[in-house]
Amino acid sequence: MASVSVVIPVKDGESYLEELLGALAHEGVEETLVIDSGSRARSLELVRAAGVELLEIEPGEFGHGRTRNLGAERTSGDLVCFLTQDSTPCPGWLDAYRDAFALA
């Protein structure tokens, strides 16, 4: 079974982040990396409370592609899933994600 790493770029994602991180934990994601680019809200606190890896970068270092590439370099899963802070996946998504790539 392929291991999955999830990379989540975040800035001030307090509104949805707790729900997203809870859903990932419930599904049993092997590795989650949150890359925060200067949040002023409670985002950092929520990430630390969830016990997932946090990488803080300066706001000027953020770039949609560049930040995702950084996340891919910093994770070790066979598959990398990129989510945004407001994209809580539905139950069963992790198995469906693995199954889809197994078809290739």
mmCIF file of N, CA and C in Angstrom, residues 11-75:
data_model
loop_
_atom_site.group_PDB
_atom_site.id
_atom_site.type_symbol
_atom_site.label_atom_id
_atom_site.label_comp_id
_atom_site.label_asym_id
_atom_site.label_seq_id
_atom_site.Cartn_x
_atom_site.Cartn_y
_atom_site.Cartn_z
ATOM 1 N N LYS A 11 -2.205 30.328 5.239
ATOM 2 C CA LYS A 11 -2.027 31.672 5.786
ATOM 3 C C LYS A 11 -3.366 32.081 6.368
ATOM 4 N N ASP A 12 -3.378 32.293 7.658
ATOM 5 C CA ASP A 12 -4.596 32.690 8.377
ATOM 6 C C ASP A 12 -5.754 31.731 8.083
ATOM 7 N N GLY A 13 -5.515 30.450 8.249
ATOM 8 C CA GLY A 13 -6.516 29.442 7.933
ATOM 9 C C GLY A 13 -7.340 28.970 9.101
ATOM 10 N N GLU A 14 -7.387 29.750 10.130
ATOM 11 C CA GLU A 14 -8.039 29.344 11.378
ATOM 12 C C GLU A 14 -9.464 28.825 11.186
ATOM 13 N N SER A 15 -10.206 29.400 10.279
ATOM 14 C CA SER A 15 -11.627 29.054 10.133
ATOM 15 C C SER A 15 -11.871 27.592 9.793
ATOM 16 N N TYR A 16 -10.995 26.986 9.004
ATOM 17 C CA TYR A 16 -11.226 25.631 8.507
ATOM 18 C C TYR A 16 -10.158 24.618 8.908
ATOM 19 N N LEU A 17 -9.050 25.096 9.387
ATOM 20 C CA LEU A 17 -7.875 24.245 9.587
ATOM 21 C C LEU A 17 -8.102 23.118 10.583
ATOM 22 N N GLU A 18 -8.751 23.392 11.680
ATOM 23 C CA GLU A 18 -8.985 22.365 12.691
ATOM 24 C C GLU A 18 -9.815 21.213 12.116
ATOM 25 N N GLU A 19 -10.848 21.544 11.352
ATOM 26 C CA GLU A 19 -11.684 20.530 10.715
ATOM 27 C C GLU A 19 -10.868 19.695 9.721
ATOM 28 N N LEU A 20 -10.064 20.366 8.910
ATOM 29 C CA LEU A 20 -9.226 19.673 7.926
ATOM 30 C C LEU A 20 -8.240 18.726 8.595
ATOM 31 N N LEU A 21 -7.525 19.203 9.583
ATOM 32 C CA LEU A 21 -6.526 18.367 10.256
ATOM 33 C C LEU A 21 -7.182 17.194 10.977
ATOM 34 N N GLY A 22 -8.356 17.407 11.535
ATOM 35 C CA GLY A 22 -9.095 16.318 12.168
ATOM 36 C C GLY A 22 -9.495 15.246 11.172
ATOM 37 N N ALA A 23 -9.942 15.667 9.988
ATOM 38 C CA ALA A 23 -10.332 14.714 8.946
ATOM 39 C C ALA A 23 -9.137 13.900 8.472
ATOM 40 N N LEU A 24 -7.981 14.536 8.346
ATOM 41 C CA LEU A 24 -6.772 13.819 7.926
ATOM 42 C C LEU A 24 -6.357 12.796 8.980
ATOM 43 N N ALA A 25 -6.434 13.177 10.237
ATOM 44 C CA ALA A 25 -6.090 12.251 11.323
ATOM 45 C C ALA A 25 -7.065 11.074 11.344
ATOM 46 N N HIS A 26 -8.331 11.349 11.134
ATOM 47 C CA HIS A 26 -9.356 10.301 11.144
ATOM 48 C C HIS A 26 -9.105 9.268 10.034
ATOM 49 N N GLU A 27 -8.655 9.730 8.886
ATOM 50 C CA GLU A 27 -8.383 8.827 7.766
ATOM 51 C C GLU A 27 -7.066 8.070 7.938
ATOM 52 N N GLY A 28 -6.190 8.554 8.800
ATOM 53 C CA GLY A 28 -4.924 7.866 9.036
ATOM 54 C C GLY A 28 -3.818 8.232 8.064
ATOM 55 N N VAL A 29 -3.791 9.481 7.637
ATOM 56 C CA VAL A 29 -2.713 9.945 6.764
ATOM 57 C C VAL A 29 -1.382 9.757 7.481
ATOM 58 N N GLU A 30 -0.408 9.212 6.772
ATOM 59 C CA GLU A 30 0.880 8.907 7.387
ATOM 60 C C GLU A 30 1.698 10.149 7.736
ATOM 61 N N GLU A 31 1.600 11.175 6.911
ATOM 62 C CA GLU A 31 2.429 12.364 7.115
ATOM 63 C C GLU A 31 1.674 13.601 6.637
ATOM 64 N N THR A 32 1.650 14.621 7.482
ATOM 65 C CA THR A 32 1.030 15.890 7.120
ATOM 66 C C THR A 32 2.028 17.002 7.391
ATOM 67 N N LEU A 33 2.227 17.840 6.384
ATOM 68 C CA LEU A 33 3.105 19.003 6.501
ATOM 69 C C LEU A 33 2.293 20.257 6.204
ATOM 70 N N VAL A 34 2.241 21.158 7.161
ATOM 71 C CA VAL A 34 1.605 22.451 6.970
ATOM 72 C C VAL A 34 2.713 23.476 6.768
ATOM 73 N N ILE A 35 2.613 24.226 5.682
ATOM 74 C CA ILE A 35 3.583 25.292 5.403
ATOM 75 C C ILE A 35 2.863 26.616 5.591
ATOM 76 N N ASP A 36 3.233 27.322 6.641
ATOM 77 C CA ASP A 36 2.566 28.575 6.990
ATOM 78 C C ASP A 36 3.415 29.751 6.535
ATOM 79 N N SER A 37 2.744 30.698 5.877
ATOM 80 C CA SER A 37 3.462 31.866 5.365
ATOM 81 C C SER A 37 3.016 33.158 6.053
ATOM 82 N N GLY A 38 3.148 33.176 7.361
ATOM 83 C CA GLY A 38 2.928 34.413 8.101
ATOM 84 C C GLY A 38 1.549 34.602 8.684
ATOM 85 N N SER A 39 0.938 33.555 9.158
ATOM 86 C CA SER A 39 -0.394 33.677 9.770
ATOM 87 C C SER A 39 -0.367 34.589 10.979
ATOM 88 N N ARG A 40 -1.428 35.362 11.108
ATOM 89 C CA ARG A 40 -1.608 36.206 12.285
ATOM 90 C C ARG A 40 -2.710 35.652 13.179
ATOM 91 N N ALA A 41 -3.490 34.733 12.667
ATOM 92 C CA ALA A 41 -4.590 34.136 13.427
ATOM 93 C C ALA A 41 -4.056 32.961 14.255
ATOM 94 N N ARG A 42 -4.944 32.088 14.691
ATOM 95 C CA ARG A 42 -4.572 30.952 15.533
ATOM 96 C C ARG A 42 -4.085 29.749 14.725
ATOM 97 N N SER A 43 -3.790 29.908 13.475
ATOM 98 C CA SER A 43 -3.399 28.782 12.624
ATOM 99 C C SER A 43 -2.230 27.989 13.206
ATOM 100 N N LEU A 44 -1.188 28.670 13.620
ATOM 101 C CA LEU A 44 -0.008 27.979 14.150
ATOM 102 C C LEU A 44 -0.361 27.166 15.389
ATOM 103 N N GLU A 45 -1.165 27.738 16.249
ATOM 104 C CA GLU A 45 -1.604 27.056 17.470
ATOM 105 C C GLU A 45 -2.386 25.787 17.133
ATOM 106 N N LEU A 46 -3.262 25.858 16.146
ATOM 107 C CA LEU A 46 -4.067 24.699 15.743
ATOM 108 C C LEU A 46 -3.196 23.595 15.151
ATOM 109 N N VAL A 47 -2.222 23.979 14.354
ATOM 110 C CA VAL A 47 -1.324 22.994 13.749
ATOM 111 C C VAL A 47 -0.507 22.296 14.835
ATOM 112 N N ARG A 48 0.033 23.064 15.735
ATOM 113 C CA ARG A 48 0.837 22.468 16.822
ATOM 114 C C ARG A 48 -0.023 21.544 17.683
ATOM 115 N N ALA A 49 -1.245 21.935 17.961
ATOM 116 C CA ALA A 49 -2.144 21.110 18.778
ATOM 117 C C ALA A 49 -2.479 19.796 18.074
ATOM 118 N N ALA A 50 -2.521 19.815 16.750
ATOM 119 C CA ALA A 50 -2.830 18.603 15.986
ATOM 120 C C ALA A 50 -1.641 17.654 15.918
ATOM 121 N N GLY A 51 -0.459 18.151 16.263
ATOM 122 C CA GLY A 51 0.729 17.297 16.275
ATOM 123 C C GLY A 51 1.286 16.962 14.898
ATOM 124 N N VAL A 52 0.995 17.801 13.918
ATOM 125 C CA VAL A 52 1.550 17.570 12.585
ATOM 126 C C VAL A 52 2.752 18.481 12.379
ATOM 127 N N GLU A 53 3.512 18.178 11.349
ATOM 128 C CA GLU A 53 4.718 18.952 11.087
ATOM 129 C C GLU A 53 4.358 20.340 10.584
ATOM 130 N N LEU A 54 5.075 21.333 11.068
ATOM 131 C CA LEU A 54 4.853 22.723 10.689
ATOM 132 C C LEU A 54 6.157 23.309 10.166
ATOM 133 N N LEU A 55 6.083 23.932 9.007
ATOM 134 C CA LEU A 55 7.207 24.660 8.438
ATOM 135 C C LEU A 55 6.752 26.101 8.248
ATOM 136 N N GLU A 56 7.444 27.020 8.881
ATOM 137 C CA GLU A 56 7.093 28.434 8.751
ATOM 138 C C GLU A 56 8.029 29.094 7.746
ATOM 139 N N ILE A 57 7.430 29.816 6.787
ATOM 140 C CA ILE A 57 8.208 30.570 5.811
ATOM 141 C C ILE A 57 7.754 32.021 5.850
ATOM 142 N N GLU A 58 8.593 32.908 5.371
ATOM 143 C CA GLU A 58 8.245 34.320 5.297
ATOM 144 C C GLU A 58 7.175 34.524 4.226
ATOM 145 N N PRO A 59 6.266 35.464 4.426
ATOM 146 C CA PRO A 59 5.229 35.704 3.421
ATOM 147 C C PRO A 59 5.790 35.943 2.018
ATOM 148 N N GLY A 60 6.909 36.632 1.923
ATOM 149 C CA GLY A 60 7.515 36.906 0.618
ATOM 150 C C GLY A 60 8.086 35.679 -0.063
ATOM 151 N N GLU A 61 8.283 34.608 0.693
ATOM 152 C CA GLU A 61 8.806 33.360 0.121
ATOM 153 C C GLU A 61 7.698 32.513 -0.496
ATOM 154 N N PHE A 62 6.443 32.859 -0.218
ATOM 155 C CA PHE A 62 5.336 32.051 -0.725
ATOM 156 C C PHE A 62 5.160 32.226 -2.227
ATOM 157 N N GLY A 63 4.957 31.125 -2.882
ATOM 158 C CA GLY A 63 4.560 31.089 -4.286
ATOM 159 C C GLY A 63 3.780 29.794 -4.447
ATOM 160 N N HIS A 64 2.683 29.805 -5.181
ATOM 161 C CA HIS A 64 1.833 28.610 -5.243
ATOM 162 C C HIS A 64 2.636 27.376 -5.655
ATOM 163 N N GLY A 65 3.358 27.442 -6.731
ATOM 164 C CA GLY A 65 4.157 26.302 -7.174
ATOM 165 C C GLY A 65 5.374 26.066 -6.301
ATOM 166 N N ARG A 66 6.085 27.136 -5.994
ATOM 167 C CA ARG A 66 7.309 27.028 -5.205
ATOM 168 C C ARG A 66 7.042 26.420 -3.827
ATOM 169 N N THR A 67 5.971 26.846 -3.174
ATOM 170 C CA THR A 67 5.654 26.332 -1.839
ATOM 171 C C THR A 67 5.242 24.867 -1.898
ATOM 172 N N ARG A 68 4.500 24.478 -2.909
ATOM 173 C CA ARG A 68 4.125 23.069 -3.067
ATOM 174 C C ARG A 68 5.343 22.209 -3.386
ATOM 175 N N ASN A 69 6.241 22.719 -4.217
ATOM 176 C CA ASN A 69 7.477 21.984 -4.499
ATOM 177 C C ASN A 69 8.293 21.795 -3.222
ATOM 178 N N LEU A 70 8.362 22.825 -2.388
ATOM 179 C CA LEU A 70 9.046 22.726 -1.103
ATOM 180 C C LEU A 70 8.413 21.636 -0.254
ATOM 181 N N GLY A 71 7.095 21.586 -0.235
ATOM 182 C CA GLY A 71 6.392 20.554 0.530
ATOM 183 C C GLY A 71 6.689 19.160 0.006
ATOM 184 N N ALA A 72 6.722 19.002 -1.301
ATOM 185 C CA ALA A 72 7.037 17.697 -1.888
ATOM 186 C C ALA A 72 8.452 17.266 -1.535
ATOM 187 N N GLU A 73 9.377 18.207 -1.517
ATOM 188 C CA GLU A 73 10.775 17.903 -1.154
ATOM 189 C C GLU A 73 10.906 17.511 0.307
ATOM 190 N N ARG A 74 10.053 18.073 1.167
ATOM 191 C CA ARG A 74 10.165 17.870 2.615
ATOM 192 C C ARG A 74 9.372 16.686 3.144
ATOM 193 N N THR A 75 8.649 16.001 2.292
ATOM 194 C CA THR A 75 7.852 14.855 2.733
ATOM 195 C C THR A 75 8.403 13.578 2.124
#
